[in-house]
Coordinates of C-alpha atoms and ligand atoms in Angstrom, one line a residue:
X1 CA -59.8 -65.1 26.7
X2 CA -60.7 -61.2 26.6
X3 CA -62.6 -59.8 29.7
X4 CA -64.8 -61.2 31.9
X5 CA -66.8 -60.4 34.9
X6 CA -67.7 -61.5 38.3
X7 CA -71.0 -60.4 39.7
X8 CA -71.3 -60.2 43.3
X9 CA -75.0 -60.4 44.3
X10 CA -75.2 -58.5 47.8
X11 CA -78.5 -57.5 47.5
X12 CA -78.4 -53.5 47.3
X13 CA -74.7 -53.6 47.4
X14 CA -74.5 -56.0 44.7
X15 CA -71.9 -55.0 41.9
X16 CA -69.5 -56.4 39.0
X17 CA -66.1 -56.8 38.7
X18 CA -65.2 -56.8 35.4
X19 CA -61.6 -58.4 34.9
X20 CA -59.5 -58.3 31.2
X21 CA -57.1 -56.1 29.6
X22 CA -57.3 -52.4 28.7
X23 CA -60.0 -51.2 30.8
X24 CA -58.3 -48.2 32.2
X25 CA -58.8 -46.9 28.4
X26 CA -62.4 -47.9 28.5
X27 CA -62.7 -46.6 32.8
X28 CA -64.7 -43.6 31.6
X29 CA -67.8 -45.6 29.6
X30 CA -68.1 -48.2 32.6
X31 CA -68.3 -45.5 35.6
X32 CA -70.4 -43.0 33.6
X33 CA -73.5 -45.3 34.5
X34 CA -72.6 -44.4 38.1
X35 CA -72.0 -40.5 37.8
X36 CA -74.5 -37.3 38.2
X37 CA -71.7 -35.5 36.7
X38 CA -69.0 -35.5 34.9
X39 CA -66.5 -35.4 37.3
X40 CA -64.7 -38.4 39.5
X41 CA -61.6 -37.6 42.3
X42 CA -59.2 -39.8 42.4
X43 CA -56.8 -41.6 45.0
X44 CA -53.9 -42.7 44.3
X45 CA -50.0 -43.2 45.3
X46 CA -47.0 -41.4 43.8
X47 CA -46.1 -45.1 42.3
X48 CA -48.6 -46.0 40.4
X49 CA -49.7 -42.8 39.8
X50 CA -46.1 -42.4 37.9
X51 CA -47.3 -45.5 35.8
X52 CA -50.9 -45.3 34.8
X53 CA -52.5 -42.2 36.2
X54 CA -51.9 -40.8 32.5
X55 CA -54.0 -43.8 31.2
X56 CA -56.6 -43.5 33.8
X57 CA -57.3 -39.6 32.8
X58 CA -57.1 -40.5 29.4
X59 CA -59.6 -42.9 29.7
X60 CA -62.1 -40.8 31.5
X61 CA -61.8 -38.0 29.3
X62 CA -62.5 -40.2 26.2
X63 CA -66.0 -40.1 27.6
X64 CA -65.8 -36.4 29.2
X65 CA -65.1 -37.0 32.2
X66 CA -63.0 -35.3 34.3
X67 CA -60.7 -36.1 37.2
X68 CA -59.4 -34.5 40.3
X69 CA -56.5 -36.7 41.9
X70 CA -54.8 -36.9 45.7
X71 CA -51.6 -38.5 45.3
X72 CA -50.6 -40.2 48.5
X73 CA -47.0 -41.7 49.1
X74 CA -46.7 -45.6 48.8
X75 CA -46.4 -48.5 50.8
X76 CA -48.1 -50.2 54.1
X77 CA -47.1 -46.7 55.8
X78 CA -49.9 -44.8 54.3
X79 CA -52.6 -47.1 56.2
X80 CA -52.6 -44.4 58.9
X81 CA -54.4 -41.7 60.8
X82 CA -52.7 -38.8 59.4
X83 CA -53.1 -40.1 55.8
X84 CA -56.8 -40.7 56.5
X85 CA -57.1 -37.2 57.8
X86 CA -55.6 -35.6 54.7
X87 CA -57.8 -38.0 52.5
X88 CA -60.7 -36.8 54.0
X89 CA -60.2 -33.6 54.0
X90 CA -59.3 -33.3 50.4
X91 CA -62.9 -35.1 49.5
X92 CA -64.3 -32.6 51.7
X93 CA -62.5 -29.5 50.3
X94 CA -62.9 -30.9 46.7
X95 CA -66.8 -30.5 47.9
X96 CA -67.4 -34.1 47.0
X97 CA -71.0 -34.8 47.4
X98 CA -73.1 -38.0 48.5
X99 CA -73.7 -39.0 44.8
X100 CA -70.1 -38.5 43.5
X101 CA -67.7 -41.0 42.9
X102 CA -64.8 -42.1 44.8
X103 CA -61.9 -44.0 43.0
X104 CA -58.9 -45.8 44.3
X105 CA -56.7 -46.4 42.5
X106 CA -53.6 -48.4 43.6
X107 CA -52.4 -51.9 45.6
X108 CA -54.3 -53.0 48.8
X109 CA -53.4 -49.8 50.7
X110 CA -54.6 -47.3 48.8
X111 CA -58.0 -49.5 48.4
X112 CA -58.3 -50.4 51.5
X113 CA -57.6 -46.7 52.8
X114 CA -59.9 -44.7 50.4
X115 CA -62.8 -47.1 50.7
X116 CA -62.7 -46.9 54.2
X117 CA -62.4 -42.7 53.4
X118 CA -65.4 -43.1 51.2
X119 CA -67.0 -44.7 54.0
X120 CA -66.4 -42.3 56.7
X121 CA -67.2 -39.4 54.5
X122 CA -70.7 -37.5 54.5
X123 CA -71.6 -40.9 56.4
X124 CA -71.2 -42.3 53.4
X125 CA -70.2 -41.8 49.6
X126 CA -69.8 -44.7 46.2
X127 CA -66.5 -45.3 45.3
X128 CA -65.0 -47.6 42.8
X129 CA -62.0 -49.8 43.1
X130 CA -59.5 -49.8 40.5
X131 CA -56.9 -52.1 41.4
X132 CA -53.5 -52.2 40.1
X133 CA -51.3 -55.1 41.9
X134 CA -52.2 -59.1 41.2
X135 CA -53.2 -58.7 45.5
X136 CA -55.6 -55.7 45.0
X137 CA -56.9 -57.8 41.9
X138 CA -57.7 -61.3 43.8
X139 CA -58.7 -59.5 47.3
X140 CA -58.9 -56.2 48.4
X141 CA -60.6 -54.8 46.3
X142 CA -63.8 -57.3 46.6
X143 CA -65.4 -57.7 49.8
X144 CA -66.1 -54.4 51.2
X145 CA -63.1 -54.7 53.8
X146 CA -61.5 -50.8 54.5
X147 CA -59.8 -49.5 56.7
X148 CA -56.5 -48.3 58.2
X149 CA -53.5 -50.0 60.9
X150 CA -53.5 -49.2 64.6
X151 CA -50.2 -49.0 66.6
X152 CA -51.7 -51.9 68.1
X153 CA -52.1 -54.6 65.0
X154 CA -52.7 -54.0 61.2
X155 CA -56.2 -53.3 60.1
X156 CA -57.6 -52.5 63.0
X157 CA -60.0 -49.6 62.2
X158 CA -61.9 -49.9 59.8
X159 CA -65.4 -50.1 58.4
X160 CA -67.4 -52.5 55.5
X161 CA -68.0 -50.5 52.1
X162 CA -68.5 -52.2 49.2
X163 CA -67.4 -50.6 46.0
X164 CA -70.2 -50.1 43.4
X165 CA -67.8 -51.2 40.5
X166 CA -64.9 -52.6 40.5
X167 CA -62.1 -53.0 37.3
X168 CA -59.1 -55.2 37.5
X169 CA -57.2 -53.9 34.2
X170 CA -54.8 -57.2 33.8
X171 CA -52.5 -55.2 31.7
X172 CA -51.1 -52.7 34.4
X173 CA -49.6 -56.0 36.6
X174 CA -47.4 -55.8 34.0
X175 CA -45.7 -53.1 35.5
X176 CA -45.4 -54.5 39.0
X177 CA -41.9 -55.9 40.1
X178 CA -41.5 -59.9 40.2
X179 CA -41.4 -59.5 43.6
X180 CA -44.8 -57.8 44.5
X181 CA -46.5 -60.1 41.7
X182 CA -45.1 -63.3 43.4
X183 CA -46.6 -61.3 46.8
X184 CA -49.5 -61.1 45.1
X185 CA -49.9 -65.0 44.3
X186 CA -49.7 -65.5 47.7
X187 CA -53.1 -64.8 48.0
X188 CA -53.6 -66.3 44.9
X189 CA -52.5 -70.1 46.1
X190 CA -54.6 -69.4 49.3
X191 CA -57.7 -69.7 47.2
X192 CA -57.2 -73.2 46.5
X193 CA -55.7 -74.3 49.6
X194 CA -59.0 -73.0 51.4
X195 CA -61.4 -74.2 48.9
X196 CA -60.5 -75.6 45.6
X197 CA -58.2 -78.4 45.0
X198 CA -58.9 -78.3 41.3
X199 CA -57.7 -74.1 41.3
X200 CA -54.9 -75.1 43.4
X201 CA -53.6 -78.2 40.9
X202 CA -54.6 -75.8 38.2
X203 CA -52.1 -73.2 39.9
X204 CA -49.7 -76.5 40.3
X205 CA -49.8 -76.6 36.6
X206 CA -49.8 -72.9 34.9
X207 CA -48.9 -71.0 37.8
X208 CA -45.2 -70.2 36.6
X209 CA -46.5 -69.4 33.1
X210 CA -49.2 -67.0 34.4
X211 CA -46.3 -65.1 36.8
X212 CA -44.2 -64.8 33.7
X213 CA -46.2 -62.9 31.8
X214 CA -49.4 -65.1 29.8
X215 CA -52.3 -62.7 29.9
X216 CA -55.2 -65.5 29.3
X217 CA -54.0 -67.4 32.4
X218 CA -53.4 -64.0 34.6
X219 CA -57.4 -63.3 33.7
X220 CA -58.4 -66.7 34.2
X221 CA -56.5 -66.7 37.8
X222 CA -57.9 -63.4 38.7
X223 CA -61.5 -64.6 37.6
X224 CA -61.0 -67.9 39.7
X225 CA -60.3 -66.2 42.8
X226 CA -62.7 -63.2 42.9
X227 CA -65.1 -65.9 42.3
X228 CA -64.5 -68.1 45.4
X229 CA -64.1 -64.5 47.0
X230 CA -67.4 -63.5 46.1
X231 CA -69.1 -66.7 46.8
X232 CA -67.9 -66.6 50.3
X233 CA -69.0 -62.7 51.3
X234 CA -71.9 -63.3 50.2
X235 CA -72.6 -66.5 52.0
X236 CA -70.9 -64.0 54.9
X237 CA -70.6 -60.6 54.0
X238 CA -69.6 -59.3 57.5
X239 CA -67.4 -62.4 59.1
X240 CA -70.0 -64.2 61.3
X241 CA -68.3 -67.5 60.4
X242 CA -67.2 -69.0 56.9
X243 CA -65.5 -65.6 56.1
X244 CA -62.9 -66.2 58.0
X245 CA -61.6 -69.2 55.8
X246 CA -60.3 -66.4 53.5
X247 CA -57.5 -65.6 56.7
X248 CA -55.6 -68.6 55.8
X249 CA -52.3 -68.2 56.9
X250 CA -52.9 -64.8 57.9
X251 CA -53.0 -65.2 61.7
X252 CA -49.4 -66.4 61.3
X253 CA -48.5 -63.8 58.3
X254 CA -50.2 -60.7 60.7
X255 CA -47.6 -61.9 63.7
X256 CA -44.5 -62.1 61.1
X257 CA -45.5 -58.5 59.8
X258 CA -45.5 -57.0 63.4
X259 CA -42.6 -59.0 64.6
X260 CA -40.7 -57.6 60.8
X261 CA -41.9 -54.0 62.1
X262 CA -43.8 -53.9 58.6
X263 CA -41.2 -53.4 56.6
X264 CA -41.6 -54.2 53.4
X265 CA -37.9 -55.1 52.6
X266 CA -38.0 -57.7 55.0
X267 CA -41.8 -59.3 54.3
X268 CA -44.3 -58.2 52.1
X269 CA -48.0 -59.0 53.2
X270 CA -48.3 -61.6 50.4
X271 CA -45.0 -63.5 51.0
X272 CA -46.2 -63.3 54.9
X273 CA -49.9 -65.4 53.8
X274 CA -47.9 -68.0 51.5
X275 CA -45.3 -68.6 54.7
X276 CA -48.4 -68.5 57.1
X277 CA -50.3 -71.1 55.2
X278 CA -47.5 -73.7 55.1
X279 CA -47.3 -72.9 58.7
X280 CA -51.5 -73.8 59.0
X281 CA -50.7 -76.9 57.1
X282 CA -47.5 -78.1 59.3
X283 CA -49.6 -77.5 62.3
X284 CA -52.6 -79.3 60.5
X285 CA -50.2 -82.2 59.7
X286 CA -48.6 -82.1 63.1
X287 CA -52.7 -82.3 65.0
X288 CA -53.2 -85.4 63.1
X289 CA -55.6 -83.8 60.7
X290 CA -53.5 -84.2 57.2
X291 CA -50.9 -86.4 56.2
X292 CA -47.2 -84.6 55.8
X293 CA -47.6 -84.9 52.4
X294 CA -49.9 -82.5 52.1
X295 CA -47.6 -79.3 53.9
X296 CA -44.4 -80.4 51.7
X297 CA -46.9 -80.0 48.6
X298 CA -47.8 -76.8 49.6
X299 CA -44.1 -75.6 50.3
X300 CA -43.2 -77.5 46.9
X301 CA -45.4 -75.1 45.1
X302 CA -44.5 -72.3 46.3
X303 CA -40.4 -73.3 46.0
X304 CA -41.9 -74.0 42.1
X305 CA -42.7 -70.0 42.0
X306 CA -39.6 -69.0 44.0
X307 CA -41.0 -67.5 46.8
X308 CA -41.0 -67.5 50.6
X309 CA -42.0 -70.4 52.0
X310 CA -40.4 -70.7 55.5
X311 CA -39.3 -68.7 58.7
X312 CA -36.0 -69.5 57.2
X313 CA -36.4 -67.1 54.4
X314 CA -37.7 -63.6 56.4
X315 CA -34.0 -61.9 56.7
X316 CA -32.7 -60.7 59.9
X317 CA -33.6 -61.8 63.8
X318 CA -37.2 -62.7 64.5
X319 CA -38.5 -62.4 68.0
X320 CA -39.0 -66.1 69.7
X321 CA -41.4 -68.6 69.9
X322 CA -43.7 -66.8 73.1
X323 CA -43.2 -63.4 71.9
X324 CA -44.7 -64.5 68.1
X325 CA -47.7 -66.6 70.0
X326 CA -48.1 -63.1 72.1
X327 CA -48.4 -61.1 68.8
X328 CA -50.5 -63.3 67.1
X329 CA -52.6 -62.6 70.8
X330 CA -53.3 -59.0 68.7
X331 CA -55.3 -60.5 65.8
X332 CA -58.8 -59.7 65.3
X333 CA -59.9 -63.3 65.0
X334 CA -59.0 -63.7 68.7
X335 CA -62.1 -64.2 70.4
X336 CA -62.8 -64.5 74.1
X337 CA -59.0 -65.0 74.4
X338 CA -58.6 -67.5 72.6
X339 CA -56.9 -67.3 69.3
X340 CA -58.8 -68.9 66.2
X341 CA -57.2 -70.8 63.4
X342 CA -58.0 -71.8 60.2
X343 CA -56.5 -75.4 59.8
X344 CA -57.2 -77.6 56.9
X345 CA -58.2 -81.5 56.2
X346 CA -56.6 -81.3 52.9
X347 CA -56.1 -78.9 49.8
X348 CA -58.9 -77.1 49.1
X349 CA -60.8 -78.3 52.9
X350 CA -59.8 -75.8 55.2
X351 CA -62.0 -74.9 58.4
X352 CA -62.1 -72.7 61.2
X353 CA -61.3 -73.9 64.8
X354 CA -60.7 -72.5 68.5
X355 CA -59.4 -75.8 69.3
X356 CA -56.0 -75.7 69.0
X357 CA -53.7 -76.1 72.0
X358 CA -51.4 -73.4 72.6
X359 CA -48.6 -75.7 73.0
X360 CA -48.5 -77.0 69.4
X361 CA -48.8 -73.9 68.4
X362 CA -45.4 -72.8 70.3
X363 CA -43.6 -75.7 69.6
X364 CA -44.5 -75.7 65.8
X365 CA -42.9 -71.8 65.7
X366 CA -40.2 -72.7 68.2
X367 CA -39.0 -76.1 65.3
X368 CA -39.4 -73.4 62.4
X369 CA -37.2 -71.0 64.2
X370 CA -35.0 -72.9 65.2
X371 CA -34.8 -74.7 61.1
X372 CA -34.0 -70.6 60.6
X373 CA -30.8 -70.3 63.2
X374 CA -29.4 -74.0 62.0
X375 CA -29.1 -72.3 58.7
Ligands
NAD401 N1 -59.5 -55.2 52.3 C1 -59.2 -56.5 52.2 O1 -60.0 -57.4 52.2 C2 -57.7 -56.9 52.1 C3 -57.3 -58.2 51.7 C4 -56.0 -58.4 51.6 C5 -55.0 -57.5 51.9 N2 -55.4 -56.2 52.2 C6 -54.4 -55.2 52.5 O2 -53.8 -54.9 51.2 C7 -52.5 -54.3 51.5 C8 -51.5 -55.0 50.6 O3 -51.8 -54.7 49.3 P1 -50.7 -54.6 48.1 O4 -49.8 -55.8 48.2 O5 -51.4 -54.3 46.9 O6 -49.9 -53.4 48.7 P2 -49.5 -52.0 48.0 O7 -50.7 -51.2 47.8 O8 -48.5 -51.4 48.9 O9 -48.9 -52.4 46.6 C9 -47.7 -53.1 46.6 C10 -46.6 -52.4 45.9 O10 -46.9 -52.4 44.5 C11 -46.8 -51.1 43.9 N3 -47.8 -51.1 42.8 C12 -49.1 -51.3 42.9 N4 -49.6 -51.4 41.6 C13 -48.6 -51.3 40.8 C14 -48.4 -51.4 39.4 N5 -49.5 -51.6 38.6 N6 -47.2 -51.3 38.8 C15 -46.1 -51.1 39.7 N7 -46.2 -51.1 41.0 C16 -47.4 -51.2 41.5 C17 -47.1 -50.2 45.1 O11 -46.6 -48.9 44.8 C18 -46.4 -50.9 46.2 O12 -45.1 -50.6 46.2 C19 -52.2 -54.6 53.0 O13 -52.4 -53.3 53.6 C20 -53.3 -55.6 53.4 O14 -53.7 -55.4 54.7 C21 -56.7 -55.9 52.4

C-alpha cells in the first residue's frame, strides 16, 4: 500500500490528511496550494528538528519554497505559558500574516502548542500539521484540539483550530524510540476498544508486526484510526457528546500523569491511555456491564506488545486511592461535579456515563494499588 488519505468534511474547515511514506520530500507541492507566497515558518523541537528538519527544507525548496523555523526544546514541558509567549512572538516578529502558513512540526506537543499559537495569533492564522510520532499521527494532529497545560491539570487552555492540511510521513516513526512508538499505540488500541472490534482483532493480529517495523501495516493502522477519528469530530466537532468516547482511559491516564508529576521517565501520555483503558474495562467488568473476559483481553494485548498495562508497572510511589479520585476531580470531563466516564459494553462498544458510583471507582484504584505494593 503507498499513500492514502483521509478527508475530513467540516464544512469550511474541511481538510485531507494524506498518510504514506516520503511526503516530507514531496511537503513543498502539497502546501503550495495553500500559500500567497513562497514562504512557510516552522515550529518545531530541538529533537526532531535534529532528525528531519533537513528533510522538511529540502522538501520545500524542491518547489521554492522557503522556510523560517522556531526550534522549541522537547517534551510535555513545552506545553506552557512561557513557550506560547515566545511562539507567538516569533510569528509576530517574523511578520506572519493572516494568509501565511503555520507548520508544526513535531509529537503531540509541538502540535498541540503551535495550533493553538496559530489560533491565538492575528485572531487567527492556517497552519498545517506535520506530525512526526505514531500519537501525533493517529490523534493530535486531527480534530482541531490546541492548546497548552495549566498548573492546575494538562490541557487546560486551549482553543479549537483545525489544520488546513495535515501529512503523516510514515517513514520518520522510524526514527522514534520503541518506547514512544509503543506510547504511541496506546492510542492506537484505544480506537478499537471504543469503536471497532474488527480494528481492535485486526491490531490482536498484526499489531506486533506493524511496531516492528512493516510500513503497509503502519499506513494501514494510521489510516484506520484517523478515520474513526474523523468520523467522530465531525459527528461532534466541539465535544457536545459522542466526542468524548475518544477519552477512553484518559480520565484515569490524566490522574496518573499528575500524580507521576508528568515526568516522562516515569509515564508517557500513551502508556498512561493503554493503563487507563484496562482500568475503564475492570471497572466496566466490576459494574456488571462486561464479562471479565473482556479486561484480561485487553491487558492480554497490550502484555502481546510489551507495554504498560497496570498500576503495577508506573515506577516509584503513587499517591493513594482518595488522592488519585481527587486528581481525576481536575479533568475537564467533570461536569457539575460529577466526574464522567467512558465505560464500555464490550470491545469496540464504549459509551459515556455520569453514573458511576464513587465508591467503585475508589475501591477499583485502591485493589490495583494495592496489586502494585504486593509486588
Ligand atoms: N490535540 C489532541 O487532540 C491531542 C490528542 C492526544 C494527545 N495530545 C497531546 O499530545 C501530547 C503527546 O504527544 P506525543 O506523544 O507525540 O509527545 P511529544 O511531542 O513529546 O513526542 C514524544 C517524543 O517523541 C519525540 N519524537 C517525535 N517525533 C519523533 C521522531 N520522528 N523521531 C524521534 N523522536 C521523535 C519527541 O522529541 C518526544 O521526545 C500530549 O501533550 C497530549 O496532551 C493531544
Amino acid at each position: 500500500m503507498t499513500e492514502v488519505t483521509v478527508h475530513v468534511p467540516l464544512d469550511d474547515r474541511a481538510y485531507d490528511v494524506r498518510i504514506g511514506p516520503g511526503l516530507l520530500a514531496r511537503a513543498g507541492a502539497e502546501i503550495a496550494p495553500f500559500l500567497t507566497r513562497p514562504r512557510v515558518f516552522v515550529i518545531t523541537e530541538d529533537r526532531v528538528a535534529g532528525l528531519h528538519l533537513d528533510s522538511l527544507r529540502a522538501g520545500l525548496a524542491a518547489t521554492g519554497i522557503g522556510m523560517e523555523a522556531l526550534v522549541l526544546p522537547p517534551g510535555e514541558a513545552t506545553k506552557c505559558w512561557s513557550q506560547l509567549t515566545r511562539t507567538v512572538e516569533w510569528l509576530v516578529d517574523q511578520k506572519v500574516e493572516r494568509k501565511d502558513i503555520v507548520v508544526a512540526f513535531g509529537g503531540g506537543v509541538i502540535g498541540d502548542l503551535a495550533g493553538f499559537a496559530a489560533a491565538v495569533l492575528r485572531r487567527g492564522v492556517r497552519f498545517v500539521q506535520i506530525p512526526t510520532s505514531l500519537l501525533a499521527q493517529v490523534d493530535s494532529s486531527v480534530g482541531g484540539k490546541t492548546g497548552i497545560n495549566s498548573v492546575h491539570g494538562k490541557n487546560l487552555i486551549g482553543a479549537f483550530h483545525q489544520p488546513s492540511l495535515v501529512l503523516a510521513d510514515v517513514s520518520v516513526l522510524g526514527t522514534l524510540t520503541t518506547r514512544d512508538f509503543l506510547a504511541g499505540y496506546g492510542e492506537v488500541q484505544k480506537y478499537g476498544l471504543l469503536g471497532d472490534s474488527a480494528f481492535f482483532d485486526w491490531l490482536e493480529r498484526n499489531g506486533a508486526a506493524m511496531a516492528a517495523g512493516d510500513e503497509a501495516l503502519r499506513i494501514e493502522a494510521v489510516r484506520w484510526s484517523v478515520q474513526m477519528k474523523a468520523d467522530i469530530v465531525v459527528r461532534d466537532e466541539t465535544e457536545q457528546g459522542d466526542r468524548a468516547l475518544l477519552n477512553l482511559g484518559h480520565t484515569f491516564c490524566h490522574a496518573l500523569e499528575a500524580a507521576t508529576g508528568y515526568d516522562g521517565d516515569r509515564l508517557l501520555h500513551g502508556e498512561g491511555v493503554a493503563i487507563g483503558c484496562t482500568l475503564a474495562f475492570e471497572l466496566s467488568a466490576r459494574l456488571g456491564l462486561v464479562s471479565q473476559e473482556e479486561p484480561s483481553r485487553v491487558r492480554e494485548h497490550l502484555s502481546n506488545m510489551k507495554m504498560k498495562r497496570d498500576l503495577s508497572d508506573i515506577a516509584g510511589e503513587l499517591p493513594d486511592a482518595d488522592a488519585l479520585l481527587l486528581l481525576m476531580g481536575q479533568d475537564k470531563k467533570v461536569v457539575d461535579g460529577q466526574l464522567r466516564f467512558i465505560l464500555a459494553r464490550g470491545v469496540g462498544q464504549a459509551f459515556v456515563t455520569a453514573n458511576v458510583p464513587r465508591d467503585a471507582v475508589r475501591d477499583l484504584l485502591a485493589d490495583a494499588l494495592a496489586q502494585k505494593t504486593f509486588r
